[in-house]
Each structure stands twice: as C-alpha cells, then as structure tokens.
Amino acid sequence: AQVMQNKISKLQQDMAERTVESSAGGGMVECTINGKKEIVSLNIKKEAVDPEDVEILQDMIIGAVNEAIRKVEEIHATEMEKITGGLSLPGLF
C-alpha cells in the first residue's frame, strides 16, 4: 500500500507539470491547460473575432477548453489504472 501511495503522489506531481493542448474551429481557438485543469494559455486568431457573431467564438472557446479538460481526465484515468491495476480509489483525482 505504501508503494502505491508513493506512486500516486509522484503521479500527482507529474500531472501538475504536464500540459495538454486542444483546439476548436479548425485551430481558430487554441487552449492549453495543465494537469490540475488550470488554463495556461488561450489563443484566439483574429479571424475568429466577429463582433456580429460572438456566439460562435464563445462556442469555440468552450469547445477547446472542454476538450483539453477531457484529455487531462483521460490521462489521469490511464495513469491511475497503471498504478492501481484498475482498483478504484475515490477522491484521488
């Protein structure tokens, strides 16, 4: 159990240092988040900004952020499964 605890602690530290990138609108909006699900950067190309259609830009931002979050959660789940052998340990991530 102690070995598993150490591996989980190391994974948590490693995940905090990782970044994941995602984009929406054919690359018009790019989002980078870290393993703690914090936005590190958000890039919006000028062509994506249309004052007459703000809703499309909002949708692209939401899509890019949500996809980045999904990728981080997928990495967390995969790495935890390697450590725990599929054993569910609620509250760790």
PDB file of C-alpha atoms in Angstrom:
ATOM      1  CA  ALA A   1       0.000   0.000   0.000  1.00  0.00           C
ATOM      2  CA  GLN A   2       2.887   2.384   0.792  1.00  0.00           C
ATOM      3  CA  VAL A   3       4.462   1.753  -2.621  1.00  0.00           C
ATOM      4  CA  MET A   4       1.136   2.510  -4.305  1.00  0.00           C
ATOM      5  CA  GLN A   5       0.758   5.682  -2.217  1.00  0.00           C
ATOM      6  CA  ASN A   6       4.234   6.839  -3.305  1.00  0.00           C
ATOM      7  CA  LYS A   7       3.433   6.139  -6.958  1.00  0.00           C
ATOM      8  CA  ILE A   8       0.157   8.070  -6.682  1.00  0.00           C
ATOM      9  CA  SER A   9       1.946  11.031  -5.076  1.00  0.00           C
ATOM     10  CA  LYS A  10       4.519  11.004  -7.876  1.00  0.00           C
ATOM     11  CA  LEU A  11       1.758  10.847 -10.484  1.00  0.00           C
ATOM     12  CA  GLN A  12       0.014  13.827  -8.912  1.00  0.00           C
ATOM     13  CA  GLN A  13       3.251  15.828  -9.069  1.00  0.00           C
ATOM     14  CA  ASP A  14       3.915  14.736 -12.656  1.00  0.00           C
ATOM     15  CA  MET A  15       0.377  15.617 -13.738  1.00  0.00           C
ATOM     16  CA  ALA A  16       0.655  19.103 -12.236  1.00  0.00           C
ATOM     17  CA  GLU A  17       3.651  19.712 -14.509  1.00  0.00           C
ATOM     18  CA  ARG A  18       2.079  18.317 -17.702  1.00  0.00           C
ATOM     19  CA  THR A  19       0.243  20.417 -20.214  1.00  0.00           C
ATOM     20  CA  VAL A  20      -2.389  19.394 -22.725  1.00  0.00           C
ATOM     21  CA  GLU A  21      -3.329  21.317 -25.848  1.00  0.00           C
ATOM     22  CA  SER A  22      -6.595  21.399 -27.694  1.00  0.00           C
ATOM     23  CA  SER A  23      -8.180  23.483 -30.425  1.00  0.00           C
ATOM     24  CA  ALA A  24     -11.558  24.261 -31.935  1.00  0.00           C
ATOM     25  CA  GLY A  25     -12.821  25.920 -35.086  1.00  0.00           C
ATOM     26  CA  GLY A  26     -10.076  24.457 -37.235  1.00  0.00           C
ATOM     27  CA  GLY A  27      -7.383  25.924 -34.998  1.00  0.00           C
ATOM     28  CA  MET A  28      -9.037  29.338 -34.625  1.00  0.00           C
ATOM     29  CA  VAL A  29      -9.080  28.855 -30.836  1.00  0.00           C
ATOM     30  CA  GLU A  30      -6.292  27.006 -29.033  1.00  0.00           C
ATOM     31  CA  CYS A  31      -6.277  26.147 -25.355  1.00  0.00           C
ATOM     32  CA  THR A  32      -3.512  24.762 -23.157  1.00  0.00           C
ATOM     33  CA  ILE A  33      -4.238  23.504 -19.651  1.00  0.00           C
ATOM     34  CA  ASN A  34      -2.082  21.874 -17.024  1.00  0.00           C
ATOM     35  CA  GLY A  35      -2.714  18.616 -15.215  1.00  0.00           C
ATOM     36  CA  LYS A  36      -4.559  20.491 -12.462  1.00  0.00           C
ATOM     37  CA  LYS A  37      -7.127  21.600 -15.080  1.00  0.00           C
ATOM     38  CA  GLU A  38      -5.994  25.222 -14.979  1.00  0.00           C
ATOM     39  CA  ILE A  39      -5.870  27.190 -18.226  1.00  0.00           C
ATOM     40  CA  VAL A  40      -2.245  28.017 -19.015  1.00  0.00           C
ATOM     41  CA  SER A  41      -2.884  29.777 -22.315  1.00  0.00           C
ATOM     42  CA  LEU A  42      -5.750  30.630 -24.620  1.00  0.00           C
ATOM     43  CA  ASN A  43      -5.009  31.814 -28.151  1.00  0.00           C
ATOM     44  CA  ILE A  44      -7.671  33.250 -30.408  1.00  0.00           C
ATOM     45  CA  LYS A  45      -6.850  34.080 -34.022  1.00  0.00           C
ATOM     46  CA  LYS A  46      -8.043  37.465 -35.234  1.00  0.00           C
ATOM     47  CA  GLU A  47     -10.189  35.828 -37.908  1.00  0.00           C
ATOM     48  CA  ALA A  48     -12.270  34.167 -35.174  1.00  0.00           C
ATOM     49  CA  VAL A  49     -13.390  37.513 -33.781  1.00  0.00           C
ATOM     50  CA  ASP A  50     -16.590  38.701 -35.435  1.00  0.00           C
ATOM     51  CA  PRO A  51     -18.449  41.326 -33.389  1.00  0.00           C
ATOM     52  CA  GLU A  52     -21.624  40.389 -35.244  1.00  0.00           C
ATOM     53  CA  ASP A  53     -21.388  36.723 -34.197  1.00  0.00           C
ATOM     54  CA  VAL A  54     -19.883  36.476 -30.710  1.00  0.00           C
ATOM     55  CA  GLU A  55     -21.760  33.219 -30.030  1.00  0.00           C
ATOM     56  CA  ILE A  56     -19.585  31.255 -32.463  1.00  0.00           C
ATOM     57  CA  LEU A  57     -16.419  32.471 -30.733  1.00  0.00           C
ATOM     58  CA  GLN A  58     -17.884  31.586 -27.343  1.00  0.00           C
ATOM     59  CA  ASP A  59     -18.733  28.086 -28.610  1.00  0.00           C
ATOM     60  CA  MET A  60     -15.195  27.607 -29.956  1.00  0.00           C
ATOM     61  CA  ILE A  61     -13.650  28.672 -26.628  1.00  0.00           C
ATOM     62  CA  ILE A  62     -15.938  26.347 -24.673  1.00  0.00           C
ATOM     63  CA  GLY A  63     -15.173  23.506 -27.077  1.00  0.00           C
ATOM     64  CA  ALA A  64     -11.402  23.953 -26.856  1.00  0.00           C
ATOM     65  CA  VAL A  65     -11.408  24.202 -23.047  1.00  0.00           C
ATOM     66  CA  ASN A  66     -13.720  21.224 -22.585  1.00  0.00           C
ATOM     67  CA  GLU A  67     -11.665  19.077 -24.964  1.00  0.00           C
ATOM     68  CA  ALA A  68      -8.466  19.938 -23.089  1.00  0.00           C
ATOM     69  CA  ILE A  69     -10.120  19.037 -19.773  1.00  0.00           C
ATOM     70  CA  ARG A  70     -11.353  15.750 -21.250  1.00  0.00           C
ATOM     71  CA  LYS A  71      -7.809  14.919 -22.402  1.00  0.00           C
ATOM     72  CA  VAL A  72      -6.355  15.606 -18.933  1.00  0.00           C
ATOM     73  CA  GLU A  73      -9.018  13.431 -17.289  1.00  0.00           C
ATOM     74  CA  GLU A  74      -8.274  10.651 -19.766  1.00  0.00           C
ATOM     75  CA  ILE A  75      -4.547  10.835 -18.972  1.00  0.00           C
ATOM     76  CA  HIS A  76      -5.302  10.800 -15.219  1.00  0.00           C
ATOM     77  CA  ALA A  77      -7.520   7.737 -15.583  1.00  0.00           C
ATOM     78  CA  THR A  78      -4.996   5.856 -17.727  1.00  0.00           C
ATOM     79  CA  GLU A  79      -2.084   6.600 -15.403  1.00  0.00           C
ATOM     80  CA  MET A  80      -4.084   5.731 -12.272  1.00  0.00           C
ATOM     81  CA  GLU A  81      -5.154   2.444 -13.810  1.00  0.00           C
ATOM     82  CA  LYS A  82      -1.499   1.575 -14.385  1.00  0.00           C
ATOM     83  CA  ILE A  83      -0.742   2.215 -10.714  1.00  0.00           C
ATOM     84  CA  THR A  84      -3.818   0.643  -9.146  1.00  0.00           C
ATOM     85  CA  GLY A  85      -4.397  -2.158 -11.616  1.00  0.00           C
ATOM     86  CA  GLY A  86      -7.963  -0.915 -12.117  1.00  0.00           C
ATOM     87  CA  LEU A  87      -8.755  -0.640  -8.407  1.00  0.00           C
ATOM     88  CA  SER A  88     -10.997   2.375  -7.819  1.00  0.00           C
ATOM     89  CA  LEU A  89      -9.676   4.790  -5.200  1.00  0.00           C
ATOM     90  CA  PRO A  90     -12.244   7.602  -4.925  1.00  0.00           C
ATOM     91  CA  GLY A  91     -11.110  11.121  -4.105  1.00  0.00           C
ATOM     92  CA  LEU A  92      -7.602  10.929  -5.542  1.00  0.00           C
ATOM     93  CA  PHE A  93      -8.303  12.857  -8.749  1.00  0.00           C
TER      94      PHE A  93
END
